[in-house]
Coordinates of N, CA and C in Angstrom, one line a residue:
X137 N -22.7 5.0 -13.0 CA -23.1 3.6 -12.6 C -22.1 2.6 -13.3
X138 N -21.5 1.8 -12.6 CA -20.9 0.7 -13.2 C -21.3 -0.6 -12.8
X139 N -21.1 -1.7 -14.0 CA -21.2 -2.9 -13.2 C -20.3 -3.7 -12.4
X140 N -20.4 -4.0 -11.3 CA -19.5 -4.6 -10.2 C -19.9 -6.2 -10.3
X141 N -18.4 -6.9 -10.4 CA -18.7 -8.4 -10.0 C -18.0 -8.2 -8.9
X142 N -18.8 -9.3 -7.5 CA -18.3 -9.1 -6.7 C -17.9 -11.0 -6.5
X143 N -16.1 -11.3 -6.5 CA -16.2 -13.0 -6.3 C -16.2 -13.1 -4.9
X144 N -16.8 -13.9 -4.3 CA -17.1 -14.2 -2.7 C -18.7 -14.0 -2.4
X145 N -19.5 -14.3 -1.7 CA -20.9 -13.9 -1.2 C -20.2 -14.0 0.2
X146 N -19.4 -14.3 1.0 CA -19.0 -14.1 2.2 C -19.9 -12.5 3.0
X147 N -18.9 -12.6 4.1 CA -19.3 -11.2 5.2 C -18.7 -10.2 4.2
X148 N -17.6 -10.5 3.6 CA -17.2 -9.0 3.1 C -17.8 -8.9 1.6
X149 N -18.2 -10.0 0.8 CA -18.3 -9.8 -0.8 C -19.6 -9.1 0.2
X150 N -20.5 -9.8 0.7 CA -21.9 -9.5 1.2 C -22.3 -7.9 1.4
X151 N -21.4 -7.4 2.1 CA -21.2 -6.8 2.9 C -21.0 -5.2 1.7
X152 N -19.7 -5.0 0.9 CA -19.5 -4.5 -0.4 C -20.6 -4.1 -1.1
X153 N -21.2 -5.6 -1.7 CA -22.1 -5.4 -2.6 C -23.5 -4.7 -2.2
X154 N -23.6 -5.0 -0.8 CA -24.8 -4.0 -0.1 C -24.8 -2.5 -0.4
X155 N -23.3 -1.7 -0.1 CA -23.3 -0.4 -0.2 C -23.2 0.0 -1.2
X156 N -22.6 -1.0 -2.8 CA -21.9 -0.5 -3.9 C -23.5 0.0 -4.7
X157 N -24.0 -1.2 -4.4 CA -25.6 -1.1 -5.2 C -26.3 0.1 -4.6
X158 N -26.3 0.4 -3.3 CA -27.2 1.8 -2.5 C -26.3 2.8 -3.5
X159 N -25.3 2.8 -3.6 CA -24.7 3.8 -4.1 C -24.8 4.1 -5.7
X160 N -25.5 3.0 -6.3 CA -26.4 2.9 -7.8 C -25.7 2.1 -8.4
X161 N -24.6 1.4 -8.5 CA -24.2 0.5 -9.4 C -24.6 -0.6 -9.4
X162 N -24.6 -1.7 -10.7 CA -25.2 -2.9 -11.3 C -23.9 -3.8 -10.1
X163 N -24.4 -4.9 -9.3 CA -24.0 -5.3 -8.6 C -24.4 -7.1 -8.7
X164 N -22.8 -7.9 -8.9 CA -23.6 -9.1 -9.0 C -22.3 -9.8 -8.2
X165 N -22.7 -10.5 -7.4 CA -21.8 -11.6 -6.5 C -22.4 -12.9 -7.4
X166 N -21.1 -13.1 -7.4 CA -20.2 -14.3 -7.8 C -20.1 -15.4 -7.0
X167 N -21.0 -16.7 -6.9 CA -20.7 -17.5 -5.9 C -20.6 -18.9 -6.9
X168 N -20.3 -20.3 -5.9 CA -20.6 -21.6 -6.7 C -21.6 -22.0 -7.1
X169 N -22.7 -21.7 -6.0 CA -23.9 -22.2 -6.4 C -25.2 -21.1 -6.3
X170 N -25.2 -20.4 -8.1 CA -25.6 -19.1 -7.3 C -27.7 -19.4 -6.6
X171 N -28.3 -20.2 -7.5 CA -29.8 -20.7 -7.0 C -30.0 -20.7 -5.8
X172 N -28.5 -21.9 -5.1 CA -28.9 -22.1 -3.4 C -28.7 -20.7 -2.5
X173 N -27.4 -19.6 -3.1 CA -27.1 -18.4 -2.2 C -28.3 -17.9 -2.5
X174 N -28.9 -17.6 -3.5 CA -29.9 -16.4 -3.4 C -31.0 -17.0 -2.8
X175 N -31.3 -18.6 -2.6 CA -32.4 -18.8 -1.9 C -31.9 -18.4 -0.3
X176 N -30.8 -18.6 -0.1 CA -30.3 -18.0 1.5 C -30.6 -17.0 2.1
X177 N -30.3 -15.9 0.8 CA -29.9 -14.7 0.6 C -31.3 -14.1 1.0
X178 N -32.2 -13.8 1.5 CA -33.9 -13.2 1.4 C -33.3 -11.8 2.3
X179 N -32.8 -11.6 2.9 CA -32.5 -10.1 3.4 C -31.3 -9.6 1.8
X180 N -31.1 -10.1 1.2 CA -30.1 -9.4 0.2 C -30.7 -8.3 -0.3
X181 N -30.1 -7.0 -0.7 CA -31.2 -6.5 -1.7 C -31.9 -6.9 -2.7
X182 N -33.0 -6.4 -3.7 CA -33.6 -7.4 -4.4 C -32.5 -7.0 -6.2
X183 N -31.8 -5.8 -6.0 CA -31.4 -5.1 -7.2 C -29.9 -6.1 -7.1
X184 N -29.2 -7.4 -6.1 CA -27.9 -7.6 -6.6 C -28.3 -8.8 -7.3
X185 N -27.7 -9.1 -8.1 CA -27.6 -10.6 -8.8 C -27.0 -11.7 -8.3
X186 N -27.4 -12.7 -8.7 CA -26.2 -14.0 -8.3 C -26.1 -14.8 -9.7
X187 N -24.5 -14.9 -9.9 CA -24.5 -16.2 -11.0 C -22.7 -16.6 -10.1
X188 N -22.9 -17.5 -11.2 CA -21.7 -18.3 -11.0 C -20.2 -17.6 -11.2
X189 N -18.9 -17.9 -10.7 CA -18.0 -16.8 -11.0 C -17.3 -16.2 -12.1
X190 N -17.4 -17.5 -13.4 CA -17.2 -17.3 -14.5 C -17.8 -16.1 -15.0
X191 N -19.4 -16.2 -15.1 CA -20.2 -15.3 -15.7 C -20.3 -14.3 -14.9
X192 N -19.8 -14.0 -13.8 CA -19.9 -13.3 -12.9 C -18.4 -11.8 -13.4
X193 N -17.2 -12.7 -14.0 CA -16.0 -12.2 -14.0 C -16.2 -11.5 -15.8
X194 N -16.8 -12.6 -16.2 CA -16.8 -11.8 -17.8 C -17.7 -10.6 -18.1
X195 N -19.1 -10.9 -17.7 CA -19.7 -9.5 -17.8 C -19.6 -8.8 -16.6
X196 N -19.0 -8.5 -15.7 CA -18.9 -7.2 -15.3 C -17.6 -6.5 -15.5
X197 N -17.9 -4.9 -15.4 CA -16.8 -3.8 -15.8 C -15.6 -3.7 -15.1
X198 N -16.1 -4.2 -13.8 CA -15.0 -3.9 -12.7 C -15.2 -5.2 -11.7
X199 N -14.8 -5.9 -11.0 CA -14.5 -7.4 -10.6 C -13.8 -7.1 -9.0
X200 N -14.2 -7.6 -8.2 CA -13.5 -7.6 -6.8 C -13.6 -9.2 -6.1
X201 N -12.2 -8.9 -6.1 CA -11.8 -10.2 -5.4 C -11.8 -10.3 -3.9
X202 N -13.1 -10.9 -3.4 CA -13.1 -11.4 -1.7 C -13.2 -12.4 -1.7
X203 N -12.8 -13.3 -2.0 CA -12.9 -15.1 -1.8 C -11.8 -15.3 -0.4
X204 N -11.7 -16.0 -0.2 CA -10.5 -16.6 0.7 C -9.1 -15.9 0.1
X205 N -8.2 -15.6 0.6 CA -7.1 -15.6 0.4 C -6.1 -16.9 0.1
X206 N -6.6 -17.6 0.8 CA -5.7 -18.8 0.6 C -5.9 -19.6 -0.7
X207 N -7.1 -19.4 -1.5 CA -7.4 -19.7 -2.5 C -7.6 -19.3 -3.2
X208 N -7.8 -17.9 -3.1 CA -7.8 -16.7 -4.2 C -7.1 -17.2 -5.5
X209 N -6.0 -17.2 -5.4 CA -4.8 -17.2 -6.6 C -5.4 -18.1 -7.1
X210 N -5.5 -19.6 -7.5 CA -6.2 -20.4 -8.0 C -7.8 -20.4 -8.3
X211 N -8.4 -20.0 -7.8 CA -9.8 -19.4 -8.9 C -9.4 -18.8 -9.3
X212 N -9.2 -17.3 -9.6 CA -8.3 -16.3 -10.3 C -8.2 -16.7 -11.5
X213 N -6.8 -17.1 -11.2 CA -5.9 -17.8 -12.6 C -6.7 -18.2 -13.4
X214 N -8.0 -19.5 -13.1 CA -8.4 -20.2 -14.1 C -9.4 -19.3 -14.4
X215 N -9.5 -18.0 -14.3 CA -10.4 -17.0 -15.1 C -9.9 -15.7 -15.7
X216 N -8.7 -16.0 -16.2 CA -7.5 -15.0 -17.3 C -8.2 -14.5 -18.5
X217 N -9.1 -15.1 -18.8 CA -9.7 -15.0 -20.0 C -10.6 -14.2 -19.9
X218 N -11.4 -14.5 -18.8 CA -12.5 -13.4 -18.2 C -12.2 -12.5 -17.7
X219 N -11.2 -12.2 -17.1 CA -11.0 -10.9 -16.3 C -10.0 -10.3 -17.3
X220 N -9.6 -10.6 -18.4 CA -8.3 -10.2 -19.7 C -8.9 -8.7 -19.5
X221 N -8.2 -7.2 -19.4 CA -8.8 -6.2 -19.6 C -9.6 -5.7 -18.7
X222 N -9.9 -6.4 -17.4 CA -10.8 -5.8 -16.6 C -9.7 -5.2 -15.4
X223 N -10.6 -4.3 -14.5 CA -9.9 -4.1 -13.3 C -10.2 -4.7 -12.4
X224 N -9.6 -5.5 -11.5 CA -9.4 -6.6 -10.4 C -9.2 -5.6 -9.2
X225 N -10.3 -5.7 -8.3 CA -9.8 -5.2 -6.8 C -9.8 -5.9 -6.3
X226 N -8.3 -6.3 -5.6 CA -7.9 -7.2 -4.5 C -7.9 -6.7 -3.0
X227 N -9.1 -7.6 -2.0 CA -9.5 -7.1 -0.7 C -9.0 -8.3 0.2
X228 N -8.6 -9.2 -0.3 CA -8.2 -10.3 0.5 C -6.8 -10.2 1.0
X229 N -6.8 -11.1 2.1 CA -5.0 -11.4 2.7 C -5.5 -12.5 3.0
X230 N -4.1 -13.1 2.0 CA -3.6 -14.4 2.0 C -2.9 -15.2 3.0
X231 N -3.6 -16.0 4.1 CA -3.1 -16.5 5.2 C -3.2 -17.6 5.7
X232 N -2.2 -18.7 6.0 CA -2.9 -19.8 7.0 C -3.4 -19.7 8.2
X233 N -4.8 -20.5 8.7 CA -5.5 -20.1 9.9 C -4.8 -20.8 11.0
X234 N -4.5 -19.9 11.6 CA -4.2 -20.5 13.3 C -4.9 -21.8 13.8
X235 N -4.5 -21.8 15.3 CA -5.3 -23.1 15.5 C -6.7 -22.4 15.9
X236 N -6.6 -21.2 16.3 CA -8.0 -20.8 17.2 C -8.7 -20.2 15.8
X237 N -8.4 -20.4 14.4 CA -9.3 -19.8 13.7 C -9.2 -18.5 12.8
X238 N -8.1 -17.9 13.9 CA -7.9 -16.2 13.2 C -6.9 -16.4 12.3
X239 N -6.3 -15.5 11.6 CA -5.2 -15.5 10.7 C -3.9 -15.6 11.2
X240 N -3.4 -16.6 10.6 CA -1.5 -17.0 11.1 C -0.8 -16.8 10.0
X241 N 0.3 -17.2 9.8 CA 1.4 -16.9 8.7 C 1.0 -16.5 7.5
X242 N 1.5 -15.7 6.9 CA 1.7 -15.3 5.5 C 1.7 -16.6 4.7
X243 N 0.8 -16.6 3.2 CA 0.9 -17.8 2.3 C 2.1 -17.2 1.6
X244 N 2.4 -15.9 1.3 CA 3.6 -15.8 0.6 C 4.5 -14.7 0.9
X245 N 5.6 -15.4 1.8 CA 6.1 -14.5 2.4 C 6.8 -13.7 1.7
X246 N 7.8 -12.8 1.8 CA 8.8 -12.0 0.4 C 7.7 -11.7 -0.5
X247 N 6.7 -11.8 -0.7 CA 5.7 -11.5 -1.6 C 4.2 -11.3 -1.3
X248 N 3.7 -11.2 -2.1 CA 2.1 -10.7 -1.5 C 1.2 -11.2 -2.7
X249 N -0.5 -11.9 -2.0 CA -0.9 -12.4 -2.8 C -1.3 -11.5 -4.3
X250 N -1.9 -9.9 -4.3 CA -1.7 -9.2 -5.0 C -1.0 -9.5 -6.0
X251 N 0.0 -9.4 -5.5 CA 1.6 -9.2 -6.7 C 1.6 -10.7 -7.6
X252 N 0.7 -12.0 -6.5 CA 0.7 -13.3 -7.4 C -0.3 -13.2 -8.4
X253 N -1.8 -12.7 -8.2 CA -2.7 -12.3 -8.6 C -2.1 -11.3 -10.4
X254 N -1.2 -10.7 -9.9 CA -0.6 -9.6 -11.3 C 0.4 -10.5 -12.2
X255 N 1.0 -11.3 -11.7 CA 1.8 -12.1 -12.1 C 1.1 -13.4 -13.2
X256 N -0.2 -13.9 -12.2 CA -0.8 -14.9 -13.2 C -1.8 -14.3 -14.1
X257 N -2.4 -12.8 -13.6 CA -3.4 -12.2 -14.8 C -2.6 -10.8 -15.7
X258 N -1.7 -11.0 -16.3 CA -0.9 -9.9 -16.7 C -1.7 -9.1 -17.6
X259 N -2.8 -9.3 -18.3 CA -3.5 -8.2 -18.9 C -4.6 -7.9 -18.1
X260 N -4.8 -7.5 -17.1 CA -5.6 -7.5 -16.3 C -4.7 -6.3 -15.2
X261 N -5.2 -5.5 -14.7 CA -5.2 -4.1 -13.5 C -5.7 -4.5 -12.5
X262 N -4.4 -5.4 -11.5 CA -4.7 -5.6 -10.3 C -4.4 -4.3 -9.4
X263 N -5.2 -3.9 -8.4 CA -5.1 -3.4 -7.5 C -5.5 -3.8 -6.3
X264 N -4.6 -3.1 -5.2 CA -4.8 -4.0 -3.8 C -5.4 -2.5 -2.9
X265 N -6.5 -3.1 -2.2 CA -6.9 -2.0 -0.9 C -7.9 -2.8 -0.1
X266 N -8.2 -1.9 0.9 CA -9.5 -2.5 1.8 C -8.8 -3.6 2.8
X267 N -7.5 -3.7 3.0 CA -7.3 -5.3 3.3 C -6.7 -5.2 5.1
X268 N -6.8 -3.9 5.5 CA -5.8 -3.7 6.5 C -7.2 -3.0 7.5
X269 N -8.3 -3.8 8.0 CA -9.4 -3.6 8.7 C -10.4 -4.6 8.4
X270 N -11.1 -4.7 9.7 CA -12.4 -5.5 9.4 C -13.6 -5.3 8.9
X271 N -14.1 -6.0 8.1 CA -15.0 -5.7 6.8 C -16.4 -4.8 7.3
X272 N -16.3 -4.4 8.4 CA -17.3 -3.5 8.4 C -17.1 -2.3 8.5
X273 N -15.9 -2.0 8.3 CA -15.1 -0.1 7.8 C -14.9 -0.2 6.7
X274 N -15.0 -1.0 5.7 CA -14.4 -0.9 4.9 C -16.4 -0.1 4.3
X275 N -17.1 -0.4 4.6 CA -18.0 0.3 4.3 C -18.6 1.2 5.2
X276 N -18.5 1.7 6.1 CA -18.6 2.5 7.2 C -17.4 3.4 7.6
X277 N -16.5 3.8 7.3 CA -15.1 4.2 7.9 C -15.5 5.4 8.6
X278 N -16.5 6.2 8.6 CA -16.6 7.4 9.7 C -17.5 6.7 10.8
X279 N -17.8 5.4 10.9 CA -18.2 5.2 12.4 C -16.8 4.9 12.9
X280 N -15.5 4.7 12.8 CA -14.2 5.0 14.2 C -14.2 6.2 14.5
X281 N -13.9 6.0 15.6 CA -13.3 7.2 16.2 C -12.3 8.4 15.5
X282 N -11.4 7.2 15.1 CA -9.8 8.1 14.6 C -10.1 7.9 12.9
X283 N -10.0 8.9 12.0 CA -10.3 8.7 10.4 C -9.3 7.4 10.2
X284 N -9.7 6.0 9.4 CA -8.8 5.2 9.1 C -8.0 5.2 7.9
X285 N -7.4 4.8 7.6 CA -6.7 5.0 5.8 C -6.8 3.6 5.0
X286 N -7.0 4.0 4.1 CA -7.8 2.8 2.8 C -6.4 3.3 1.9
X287 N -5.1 2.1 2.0 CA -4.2 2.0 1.3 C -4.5 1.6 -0.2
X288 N -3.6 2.4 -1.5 CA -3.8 1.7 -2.6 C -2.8 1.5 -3.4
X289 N -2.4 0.2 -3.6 CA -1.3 -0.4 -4.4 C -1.4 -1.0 -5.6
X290 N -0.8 -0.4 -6.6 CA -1.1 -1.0 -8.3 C -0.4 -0.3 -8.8
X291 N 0.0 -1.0 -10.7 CA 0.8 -0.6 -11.0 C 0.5 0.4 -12.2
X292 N -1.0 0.1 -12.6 CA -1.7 1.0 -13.3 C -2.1 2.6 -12.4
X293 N -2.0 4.0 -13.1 CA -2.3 5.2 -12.4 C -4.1 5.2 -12.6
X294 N -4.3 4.7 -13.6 CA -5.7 5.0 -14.3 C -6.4 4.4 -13.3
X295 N -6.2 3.1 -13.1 CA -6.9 1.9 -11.9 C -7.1 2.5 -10.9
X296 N -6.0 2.8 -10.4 CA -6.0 3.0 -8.7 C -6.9 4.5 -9.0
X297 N -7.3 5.5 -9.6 CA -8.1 6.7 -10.0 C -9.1 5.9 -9.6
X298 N -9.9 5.1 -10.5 CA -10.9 4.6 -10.7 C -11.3 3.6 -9.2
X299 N -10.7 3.0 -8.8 CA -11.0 2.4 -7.3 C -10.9 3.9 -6.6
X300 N -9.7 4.9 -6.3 CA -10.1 5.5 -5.4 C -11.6 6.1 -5.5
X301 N -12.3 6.5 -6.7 CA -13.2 6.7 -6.8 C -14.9 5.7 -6.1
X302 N -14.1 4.3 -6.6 CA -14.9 3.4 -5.5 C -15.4 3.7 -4.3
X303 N -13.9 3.7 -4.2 CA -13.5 4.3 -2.5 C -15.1 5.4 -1.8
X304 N -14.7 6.1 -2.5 CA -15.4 7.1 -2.4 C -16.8 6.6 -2.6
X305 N -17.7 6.2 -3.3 CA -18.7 5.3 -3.0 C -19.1 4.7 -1.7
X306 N -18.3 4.3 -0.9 CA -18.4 3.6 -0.1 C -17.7 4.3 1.1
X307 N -17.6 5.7 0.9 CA -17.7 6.5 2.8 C -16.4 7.2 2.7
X308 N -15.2 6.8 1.9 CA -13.9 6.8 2.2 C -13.8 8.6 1.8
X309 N -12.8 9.5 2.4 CA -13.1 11.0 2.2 C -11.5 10.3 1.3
X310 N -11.4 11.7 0.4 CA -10.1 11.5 -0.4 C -8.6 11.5 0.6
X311 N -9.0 12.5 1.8 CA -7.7 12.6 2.6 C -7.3 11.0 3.9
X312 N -8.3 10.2 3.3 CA -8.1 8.4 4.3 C -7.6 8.2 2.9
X313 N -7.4 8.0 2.3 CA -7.0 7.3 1.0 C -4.8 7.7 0.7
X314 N -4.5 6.1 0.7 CA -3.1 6.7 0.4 C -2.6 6.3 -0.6
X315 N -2.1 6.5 -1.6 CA -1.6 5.3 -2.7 C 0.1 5.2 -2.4
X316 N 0.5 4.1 -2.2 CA 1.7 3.9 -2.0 C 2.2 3.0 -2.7
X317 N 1.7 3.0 -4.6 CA 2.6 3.0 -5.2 C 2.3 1.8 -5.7
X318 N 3.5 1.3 -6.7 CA 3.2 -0.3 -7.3 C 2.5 -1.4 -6.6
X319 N 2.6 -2.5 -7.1 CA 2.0 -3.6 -6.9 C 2.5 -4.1 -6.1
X320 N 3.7 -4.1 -5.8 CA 4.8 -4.6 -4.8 C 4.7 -4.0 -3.3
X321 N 4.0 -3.2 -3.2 CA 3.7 -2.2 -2.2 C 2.8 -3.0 -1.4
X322 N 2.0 -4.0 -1.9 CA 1.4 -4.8 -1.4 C 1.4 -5.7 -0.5
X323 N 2.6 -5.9 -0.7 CA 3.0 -6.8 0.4 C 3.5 -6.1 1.9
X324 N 3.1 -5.3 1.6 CA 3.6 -3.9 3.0 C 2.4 -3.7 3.9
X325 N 1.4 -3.8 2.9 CA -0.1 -3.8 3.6 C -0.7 -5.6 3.9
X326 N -0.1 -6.3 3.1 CA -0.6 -7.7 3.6 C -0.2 -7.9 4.7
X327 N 1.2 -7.8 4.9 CA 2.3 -7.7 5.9 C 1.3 -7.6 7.4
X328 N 0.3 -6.2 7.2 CA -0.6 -5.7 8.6 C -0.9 -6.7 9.0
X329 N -1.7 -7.7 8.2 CA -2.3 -8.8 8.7 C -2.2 -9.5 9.9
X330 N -0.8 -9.4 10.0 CA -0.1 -10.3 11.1 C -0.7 -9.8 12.6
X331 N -1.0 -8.4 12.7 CA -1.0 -7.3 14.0 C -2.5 -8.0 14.7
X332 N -3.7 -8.5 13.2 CA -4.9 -8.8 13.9 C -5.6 -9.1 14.4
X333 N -5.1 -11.1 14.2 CA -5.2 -11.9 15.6 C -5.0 -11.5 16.7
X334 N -3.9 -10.6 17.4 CA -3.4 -10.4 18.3 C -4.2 -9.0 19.1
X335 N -5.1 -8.2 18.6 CA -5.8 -7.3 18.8 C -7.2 -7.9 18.8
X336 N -7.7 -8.9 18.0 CA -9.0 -9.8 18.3 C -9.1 -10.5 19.8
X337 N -7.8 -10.8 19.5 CA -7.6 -12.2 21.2 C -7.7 -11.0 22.2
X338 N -7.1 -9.5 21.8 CA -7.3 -8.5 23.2 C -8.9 -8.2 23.7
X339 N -9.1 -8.0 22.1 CA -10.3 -7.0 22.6 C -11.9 -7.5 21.6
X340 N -11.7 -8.3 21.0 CA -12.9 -9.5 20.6 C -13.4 -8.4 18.7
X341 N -14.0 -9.3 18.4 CA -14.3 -8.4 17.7 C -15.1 -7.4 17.2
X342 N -14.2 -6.7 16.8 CA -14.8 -5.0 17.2 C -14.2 -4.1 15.9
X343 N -15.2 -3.6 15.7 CA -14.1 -2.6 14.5 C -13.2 -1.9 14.4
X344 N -11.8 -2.1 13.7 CA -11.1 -1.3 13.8 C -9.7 -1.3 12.0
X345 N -9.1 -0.8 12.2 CA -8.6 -0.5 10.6 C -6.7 -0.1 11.4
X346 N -6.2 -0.9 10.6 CA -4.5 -0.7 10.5 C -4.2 0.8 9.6
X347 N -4.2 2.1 10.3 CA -4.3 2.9 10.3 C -2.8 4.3 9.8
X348 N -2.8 5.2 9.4 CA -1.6 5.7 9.2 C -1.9 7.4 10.1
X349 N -1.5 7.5 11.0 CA -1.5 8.6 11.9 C -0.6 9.7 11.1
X350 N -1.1 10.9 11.1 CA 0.2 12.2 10.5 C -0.7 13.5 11.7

């Protein structure tokens, strides 16, 4: 059992912290105002917590990042101190929204928010995964059809162990799991992002995962 901060109460922190806790770990989303979320929150389970994201990032063991992407990097940063030594799972892609809403351009192109994320928390084990499907495979991956692959990028070996292990918590078989390598790798998988507006506008939304066929 570990403790999980999860930053975001969104569809995907929401969504995470549902399966991580069934799966037995101490589970606490990190929001702004945590009193008003949990009064929202009455379907939540009764075992996740809510506090704020500071105390959210300091006491827990392991910390996952689903906030916005576009703002990610800036909460982050101003919590170096709190996350000093922890491992950071990065699920977000950093993008500006279209006009219809879905995801448009890259916030950092030649680069990936990941690699910004490692850059402003340097004693800290950023890892990047989960980010190339919609948030309901990422805890379900044997409802597709075709097995999907849950990329992992970081520059720590120990990390990415210990997330694929997550992984595995949450449905993923070891043979969907690919690690491809440093931090920088990340931007290879943010990159996907771009494919998903364009398969939403086809076919509405519907589950599906940026996939590696062999």
């Amino acid at each position: 059992m570990t403790s999980i901060g999860i930053l975001g109460a969104g569809r995907v922190g929401a969504n995470l912290a549902g399966k991580l806790s069934a799966a037995g770990h101490r589970v606490t989303l990190g929001v702004r105002n945590p009193a008003e979320t949990a009064a929202h929150s009455a379907g939540t389970a009764p075992q996740i917590a809510f506090a704020d994201q500071r105390t959210t990032a300091r006491t827990a063991e392991l910390v996952i990042n689903a906030t916005p992407g576009d703002t990610s990097l800036d909460r982050l940063a101003g919590l170096r101190t709190e996350l000093s030594g922890k491992l950071l799972v990065d699920v977000s892609n950093a993008t500006h929204d279209a006009d219809d809403g879905l995801p448009g351009d890259l916030c950092y192109p030649g680069s990936s928010l990941a690699e910004q994320l490692q850059a402003a928390l340097p004693d800290t084990h950023v890892v990047k995964t989960l980010n190339t499907m919609l948030f309901m495979v990422m805890t379900a991956p044997e409802t597709l059809a075709t097995p999907p692959t849950a990329y992992l990028s970081g520059d720590d070996p120990n990390a990415k162990k210990t997330v694929a292990g997550l992984l595995g918590d949450l449905g993923w078989q070891p043979a969907w799991i690919e690690d491809l390598g440093g931090i920088t790798t990340a931007r290879a998988t943010e990159a996907m992002i771009l494919v998903v507006p364009h398969i939403l506008r086809r076919h509405g939304f519907r589950p599906f995962a940026v996939s590696l066929a062999s």
